[in-house]
Coordinates of C-alpha atoms and ligand atoms in Angstrom, one line a residue:
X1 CA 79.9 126.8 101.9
X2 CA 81.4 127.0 105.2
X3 CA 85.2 126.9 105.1
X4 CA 85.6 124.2 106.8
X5 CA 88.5 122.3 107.9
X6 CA 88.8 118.6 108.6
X7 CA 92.0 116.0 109.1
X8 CA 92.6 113.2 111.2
X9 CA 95.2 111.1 112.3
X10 CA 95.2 107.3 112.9
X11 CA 95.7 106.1 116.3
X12 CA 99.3 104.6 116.2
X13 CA 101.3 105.6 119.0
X14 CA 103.2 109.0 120.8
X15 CA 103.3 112.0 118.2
X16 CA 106.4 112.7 116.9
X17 CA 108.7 115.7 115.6
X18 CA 107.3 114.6 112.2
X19 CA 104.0 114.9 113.3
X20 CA 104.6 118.0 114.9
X21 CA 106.4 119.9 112.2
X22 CA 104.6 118.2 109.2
X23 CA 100.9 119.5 110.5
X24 CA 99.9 119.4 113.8
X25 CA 101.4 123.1 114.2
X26 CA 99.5 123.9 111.0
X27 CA 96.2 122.3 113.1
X28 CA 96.6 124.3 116.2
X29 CA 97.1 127.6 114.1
X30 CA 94.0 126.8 112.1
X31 CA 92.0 126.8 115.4
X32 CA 91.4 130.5 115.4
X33 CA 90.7 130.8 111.9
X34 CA 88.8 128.3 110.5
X35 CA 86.3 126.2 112.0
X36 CA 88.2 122.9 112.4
X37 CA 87.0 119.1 113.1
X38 CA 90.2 116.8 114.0
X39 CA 89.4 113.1 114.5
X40 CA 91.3 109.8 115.5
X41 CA 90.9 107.7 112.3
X42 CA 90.8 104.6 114.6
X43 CA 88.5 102.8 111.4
X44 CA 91.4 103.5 109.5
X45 CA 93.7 102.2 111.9
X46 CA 91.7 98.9 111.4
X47 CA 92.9 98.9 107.3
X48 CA 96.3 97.4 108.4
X49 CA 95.9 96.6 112.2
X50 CA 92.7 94.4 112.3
X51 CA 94.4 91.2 113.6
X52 CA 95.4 92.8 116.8
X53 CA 92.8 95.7 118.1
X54 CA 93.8 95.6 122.0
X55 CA 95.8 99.0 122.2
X56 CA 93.8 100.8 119.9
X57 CA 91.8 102.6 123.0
X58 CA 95.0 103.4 124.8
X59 CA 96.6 104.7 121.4
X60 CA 93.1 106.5 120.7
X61 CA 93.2 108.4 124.5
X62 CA 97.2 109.2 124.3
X63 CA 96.6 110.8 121.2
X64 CA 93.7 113.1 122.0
X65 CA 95.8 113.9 125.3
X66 CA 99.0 114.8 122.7
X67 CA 96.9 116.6 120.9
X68 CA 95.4 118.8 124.1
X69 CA 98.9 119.1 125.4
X70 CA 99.9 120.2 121.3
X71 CA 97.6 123.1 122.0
X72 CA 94.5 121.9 120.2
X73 CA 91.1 123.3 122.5
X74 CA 88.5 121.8 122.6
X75 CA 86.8 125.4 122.4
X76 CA 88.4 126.7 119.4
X77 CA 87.8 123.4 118.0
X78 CA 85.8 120.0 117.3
X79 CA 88.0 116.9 118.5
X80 CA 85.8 113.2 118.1
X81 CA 86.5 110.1 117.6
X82 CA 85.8 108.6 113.5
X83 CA 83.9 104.9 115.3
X84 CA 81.6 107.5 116.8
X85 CA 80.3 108.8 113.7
X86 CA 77.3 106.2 112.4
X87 CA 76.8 108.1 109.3
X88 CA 80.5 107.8 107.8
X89 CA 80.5 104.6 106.8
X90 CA 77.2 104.9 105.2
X91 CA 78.6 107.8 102.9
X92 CA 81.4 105.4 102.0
X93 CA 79.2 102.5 101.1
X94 CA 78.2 105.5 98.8
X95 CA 81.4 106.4 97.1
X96 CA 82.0 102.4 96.9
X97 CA 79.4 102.6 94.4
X98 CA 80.6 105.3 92.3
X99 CA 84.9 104.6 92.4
X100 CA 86.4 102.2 90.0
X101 CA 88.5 99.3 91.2
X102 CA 91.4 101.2 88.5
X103 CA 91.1 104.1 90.1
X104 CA 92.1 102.9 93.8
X105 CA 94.8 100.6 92.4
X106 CA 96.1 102.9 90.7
X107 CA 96.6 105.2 94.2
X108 CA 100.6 105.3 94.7
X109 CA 99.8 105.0 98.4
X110 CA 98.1 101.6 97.9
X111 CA 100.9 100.6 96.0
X112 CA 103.9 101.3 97.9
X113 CA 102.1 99.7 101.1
X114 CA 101.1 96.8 99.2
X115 CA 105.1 96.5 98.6
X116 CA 106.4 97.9 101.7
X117 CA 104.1 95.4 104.2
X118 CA 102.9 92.0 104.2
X119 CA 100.6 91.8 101.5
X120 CA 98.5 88.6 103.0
X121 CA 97.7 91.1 105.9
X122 CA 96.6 93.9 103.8
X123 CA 95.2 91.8 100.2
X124 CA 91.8 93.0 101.7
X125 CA 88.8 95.1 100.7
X126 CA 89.2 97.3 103.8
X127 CA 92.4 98.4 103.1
X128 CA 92.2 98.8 98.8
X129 CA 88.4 101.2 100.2
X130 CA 91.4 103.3 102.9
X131 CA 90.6 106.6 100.1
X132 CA 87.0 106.0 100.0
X133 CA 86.8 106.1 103.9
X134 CA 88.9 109.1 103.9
X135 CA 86.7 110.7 101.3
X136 CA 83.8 110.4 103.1
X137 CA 85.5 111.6 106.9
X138 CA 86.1 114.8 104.8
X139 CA 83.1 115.1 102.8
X140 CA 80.9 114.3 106.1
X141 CA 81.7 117.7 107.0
X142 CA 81.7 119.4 104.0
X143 CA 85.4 120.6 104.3
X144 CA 87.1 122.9 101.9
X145 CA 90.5 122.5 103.5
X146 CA 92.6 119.4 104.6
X147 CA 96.0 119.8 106.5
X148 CA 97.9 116.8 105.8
X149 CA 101.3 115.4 105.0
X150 CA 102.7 115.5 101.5
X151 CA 102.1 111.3 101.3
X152 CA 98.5 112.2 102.0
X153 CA 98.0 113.6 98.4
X154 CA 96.6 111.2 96.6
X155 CA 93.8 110.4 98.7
X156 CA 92.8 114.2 98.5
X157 CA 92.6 113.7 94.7
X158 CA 90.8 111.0 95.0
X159 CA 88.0 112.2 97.2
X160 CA 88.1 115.3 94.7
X161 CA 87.4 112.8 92.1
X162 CA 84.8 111.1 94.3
X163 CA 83.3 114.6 94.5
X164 CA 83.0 115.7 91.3
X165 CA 81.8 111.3 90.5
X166 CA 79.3 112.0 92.6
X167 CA 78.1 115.4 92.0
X168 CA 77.7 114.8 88.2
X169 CA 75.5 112.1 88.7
X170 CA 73.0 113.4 91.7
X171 CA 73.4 116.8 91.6
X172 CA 76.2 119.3 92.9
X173 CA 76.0 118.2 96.6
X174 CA 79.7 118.0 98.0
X175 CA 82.7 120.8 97.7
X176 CA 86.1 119.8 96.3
X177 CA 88.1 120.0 99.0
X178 CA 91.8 121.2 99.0
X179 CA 95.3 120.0 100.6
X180 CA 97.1 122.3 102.9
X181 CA 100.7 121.2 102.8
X182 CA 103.3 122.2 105.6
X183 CA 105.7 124.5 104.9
X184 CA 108.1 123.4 107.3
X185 CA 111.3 121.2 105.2
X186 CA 110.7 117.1 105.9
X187 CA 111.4 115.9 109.5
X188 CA 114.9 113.7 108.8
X189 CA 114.4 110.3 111.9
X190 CA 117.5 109.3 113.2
X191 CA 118.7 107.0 110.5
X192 CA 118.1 109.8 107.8
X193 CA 115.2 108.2 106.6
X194 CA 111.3 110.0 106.6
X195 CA 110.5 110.1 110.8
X196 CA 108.2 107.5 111.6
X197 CA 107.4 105.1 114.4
X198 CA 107.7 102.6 112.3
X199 CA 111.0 102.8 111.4
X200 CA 111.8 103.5 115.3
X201 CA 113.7 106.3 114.6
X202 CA 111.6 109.1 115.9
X203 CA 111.8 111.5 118.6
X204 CA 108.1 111.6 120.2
X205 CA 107.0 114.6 121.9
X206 CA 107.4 113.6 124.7
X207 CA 111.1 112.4 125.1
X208 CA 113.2 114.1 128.0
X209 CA 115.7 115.8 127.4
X210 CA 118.3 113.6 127.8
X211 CA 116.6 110.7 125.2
X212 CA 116.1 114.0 123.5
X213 CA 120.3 114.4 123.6
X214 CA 121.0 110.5 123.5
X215 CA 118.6 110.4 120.2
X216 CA 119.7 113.8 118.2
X217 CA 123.7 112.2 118.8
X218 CA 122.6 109.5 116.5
X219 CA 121.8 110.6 113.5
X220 CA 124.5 110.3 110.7
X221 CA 126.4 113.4 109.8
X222 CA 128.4 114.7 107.4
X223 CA 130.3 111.3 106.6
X224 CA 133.6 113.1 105.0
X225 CA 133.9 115.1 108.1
X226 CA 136.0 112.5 110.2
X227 CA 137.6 114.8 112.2
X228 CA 137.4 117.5 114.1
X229 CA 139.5 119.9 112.1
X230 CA 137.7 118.4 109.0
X231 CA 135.7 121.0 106.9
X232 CA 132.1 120.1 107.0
X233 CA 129.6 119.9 104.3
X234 CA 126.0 121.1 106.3
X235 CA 124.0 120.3 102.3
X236 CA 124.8 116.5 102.9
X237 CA 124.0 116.9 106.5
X238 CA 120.6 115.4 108.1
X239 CA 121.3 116.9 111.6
X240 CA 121.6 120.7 109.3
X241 CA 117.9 119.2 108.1
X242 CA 117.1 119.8 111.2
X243 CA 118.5 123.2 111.9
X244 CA 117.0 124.8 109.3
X245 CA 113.9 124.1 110.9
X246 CA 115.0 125.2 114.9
X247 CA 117.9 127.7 114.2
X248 CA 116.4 129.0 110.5
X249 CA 117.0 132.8 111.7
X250 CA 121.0 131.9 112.1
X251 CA 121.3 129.1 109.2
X252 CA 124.0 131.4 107.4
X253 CA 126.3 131.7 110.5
X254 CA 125.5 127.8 111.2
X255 CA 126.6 126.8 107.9
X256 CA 129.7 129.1 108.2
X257 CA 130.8 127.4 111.5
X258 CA 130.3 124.4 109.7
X259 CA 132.3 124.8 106.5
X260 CA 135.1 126.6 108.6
X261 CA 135.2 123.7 111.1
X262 CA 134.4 126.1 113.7
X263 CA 132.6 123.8 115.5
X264 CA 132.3 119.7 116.3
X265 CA 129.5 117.8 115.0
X266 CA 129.1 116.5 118.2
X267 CA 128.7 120.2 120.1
X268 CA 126.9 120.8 116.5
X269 CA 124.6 118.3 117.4
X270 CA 124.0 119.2 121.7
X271 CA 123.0 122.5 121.0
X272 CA 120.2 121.1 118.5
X273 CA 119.5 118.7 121.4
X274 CA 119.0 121.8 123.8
X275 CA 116.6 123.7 121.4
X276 CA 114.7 121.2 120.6
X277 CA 114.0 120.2 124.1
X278 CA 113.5 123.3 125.5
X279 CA 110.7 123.8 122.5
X280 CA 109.4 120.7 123.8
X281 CA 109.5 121.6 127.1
X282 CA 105.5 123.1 127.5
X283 CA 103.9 120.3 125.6
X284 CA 105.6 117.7 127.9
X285 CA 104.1 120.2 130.8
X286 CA 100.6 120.4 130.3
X287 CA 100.8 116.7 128.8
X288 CA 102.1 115.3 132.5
X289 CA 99.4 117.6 134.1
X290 CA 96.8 116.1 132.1
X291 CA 98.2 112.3 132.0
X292 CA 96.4 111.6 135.6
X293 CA 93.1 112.8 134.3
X294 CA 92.0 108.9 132.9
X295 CA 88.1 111.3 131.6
X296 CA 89.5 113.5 130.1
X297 CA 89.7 112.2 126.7
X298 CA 86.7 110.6 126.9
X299 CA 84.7 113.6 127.9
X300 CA 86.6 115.4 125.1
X301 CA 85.0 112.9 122.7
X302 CA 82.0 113.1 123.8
X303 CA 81.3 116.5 123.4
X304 CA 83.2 116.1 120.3
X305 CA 80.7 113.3 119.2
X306 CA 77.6 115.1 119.9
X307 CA 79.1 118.7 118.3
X308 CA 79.7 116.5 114.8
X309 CA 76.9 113.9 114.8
X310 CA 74.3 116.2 113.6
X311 CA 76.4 117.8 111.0
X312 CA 76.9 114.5 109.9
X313 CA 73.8 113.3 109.4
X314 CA 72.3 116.3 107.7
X315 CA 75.2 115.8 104.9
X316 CA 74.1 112.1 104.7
X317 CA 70.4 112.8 104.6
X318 CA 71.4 115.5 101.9
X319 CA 73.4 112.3 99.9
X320 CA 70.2 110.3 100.0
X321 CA 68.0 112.6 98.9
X322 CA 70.1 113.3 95.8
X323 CA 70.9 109.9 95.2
X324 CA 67.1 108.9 95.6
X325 CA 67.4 106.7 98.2
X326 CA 65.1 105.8 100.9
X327 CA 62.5 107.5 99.4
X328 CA 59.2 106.4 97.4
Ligands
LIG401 N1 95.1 108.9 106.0 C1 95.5 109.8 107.0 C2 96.9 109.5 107.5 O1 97.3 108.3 107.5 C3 94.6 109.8 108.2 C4 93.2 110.3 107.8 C5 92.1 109.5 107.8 C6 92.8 111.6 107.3 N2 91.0 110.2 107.3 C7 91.4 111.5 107.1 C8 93.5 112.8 107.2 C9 90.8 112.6 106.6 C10 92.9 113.9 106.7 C11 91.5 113.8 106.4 O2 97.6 110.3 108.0
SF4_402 FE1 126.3 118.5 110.5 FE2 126.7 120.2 112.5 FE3 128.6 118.4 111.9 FE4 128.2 120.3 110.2 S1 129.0 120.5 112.3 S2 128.4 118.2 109.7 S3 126.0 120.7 110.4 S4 126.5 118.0 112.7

């Protein structure tokens, strides 16, 4: 097998610090290693945003050019688009066949969405099969290795389970393919909860530095600390979340200043500003250089397209044959 890594994001808007920290700097460090295939899930995209498709091409082109001005190269790596790939969605009719209703129910990400949004939008058959889809985007490309967020998962266990479904019944023909979790602490958004666009509390990569400032002077600190002269607590602290991430080689003396009220949460919280916008500062660079080039993205998917589309279909023509279809 060939060590290969896949993962994909859905086409939902600006990356994010969450993004960023959680595995897109996993993704560009992978480049050079491994031989990577990254791809906007814009089918998945579909699972809870059918009703209204009009952005989705504006979403899918501002994330490949995030992900170019991230550091991903199209070179070192394979960047496509999932609608472009004919032979996915035939290798999840597939591992329809082979999943049990229980099984996808039973997926805590199914449940918590079904709770979380409007269950009349997402009651459907696209959105229970979101697993099976993702199974087969990895499996298409025989990849060992998935960077993903912690939330992500279940799904991996499921498409191990698919896997092993599928290769006890046909004939070992798919790899069990492994999670590769961050090992950067959670992204805290601005109201403390997980960062995310849709709880509008995010700071996207590509925020100046003053929304950077103006943002970063939101979030909640310590809430016994009401003065200045107040000792501070940095455990209880999302804005130290956040530190331990940016300033982790001077955490101790951070903490110190802290606890001793050496410093104001406010001053506390402008010199985090400054850090993170000046690590921000070369992606929001080359992503202004690139913004005026409207082929760009396109031509990335392309080539993308064309590098994966014969990989795919030799792993689908492999699923037929061991599944005995299509033939006499
Ligand atoms: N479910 C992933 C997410 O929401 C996106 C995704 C779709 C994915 N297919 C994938 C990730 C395959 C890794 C591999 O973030
Ligand atoms: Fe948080 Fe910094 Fe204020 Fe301490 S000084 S409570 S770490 S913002």
């Amino acid at each position: 097998m060939k060590n290969r890594v896949v993962s994909g994001y859905r086409p939902s808007g600006r990356l994010h610090l969450g993004h960023y920290h959680g595995n897109l700097k996993n993704m560009v460090e992978l480049q050079s290693t491994h031989e990577c295939f990254f791809f906007v899930a814009d089918w998945h995209a579909l699972t809870t945003g059918y009703k209204d498709t009009s952005q989705l091409g504006a979403y899918t082109t501002e994330m490949v050019l995030d992900w170019l001005a991230a550091g991903l190269d199209p070179n070192a790596c394979t960047i496509y688009r999932q609608s472009d790939i004919g032979s996915i969605p035939e290798l999840t009719l597939y591992f329809g066949m082979v999943i049990t209703l229980g099984e996808l129910e039973r997926c805590p990400t199914y449940k918590e969405q079904l709770r979380e949004l409007d269950a009349r939008v997402v009651n459907t058959f696209g959105f229970l099969g979101y697993p099976v889809l993702q199974a087969a985007d990895i499996l298409i490309v025989d990849a060992e290795l998935v960077p993903v967020g912690e939330d992500q998962l279940p799904h991996l266990e499921l498409t191990r389970e698919i896997a092993r479904d599928f290769n006890s019944l046909y004939g070992r023909t798919f790899p069990e393919p492994k999670g590769l979790l961050s090992s950067a602490p959670k992204i805290p958004g601005t109201d403390g909860r997980k960062m995310s666009k849709s709880y509008e509390n995010a700071i996207v990569l590509d925020d100046s530095p003053d929304v950077i400032r103006k943002k970063v002077r939101k979030y909640i600190t310590d809430p016994a600390r009401m003065r200045r002269d107040d000792k501070g607590h940095p455990e209880v602290c999302t804005i130290f979340q956040l530190y331990r991430v940016y300033f982790a080689d001077t955490i101790d003396s951070v903490a110190n200043e802290c606890e001793g009220a050496l410093v104001g949460c406010t001053e506390c919280k402008d010199r985090l500003a400054e850090r993170i916008a000046a690590d921000l500062a070369p992606f929001r660079e080359r992503r202004a250089q690139i913004a005026g080039d409207t082929a760009l993205a396109g031509k990335v998917l392309a080539a993308g397209a064309e590098k994966v589309s014969p990989i795919a279909s030799e792993t689908l023509t492999r699923a037929r044959k061991a599944m005995k279809i299509g033939t006499l």
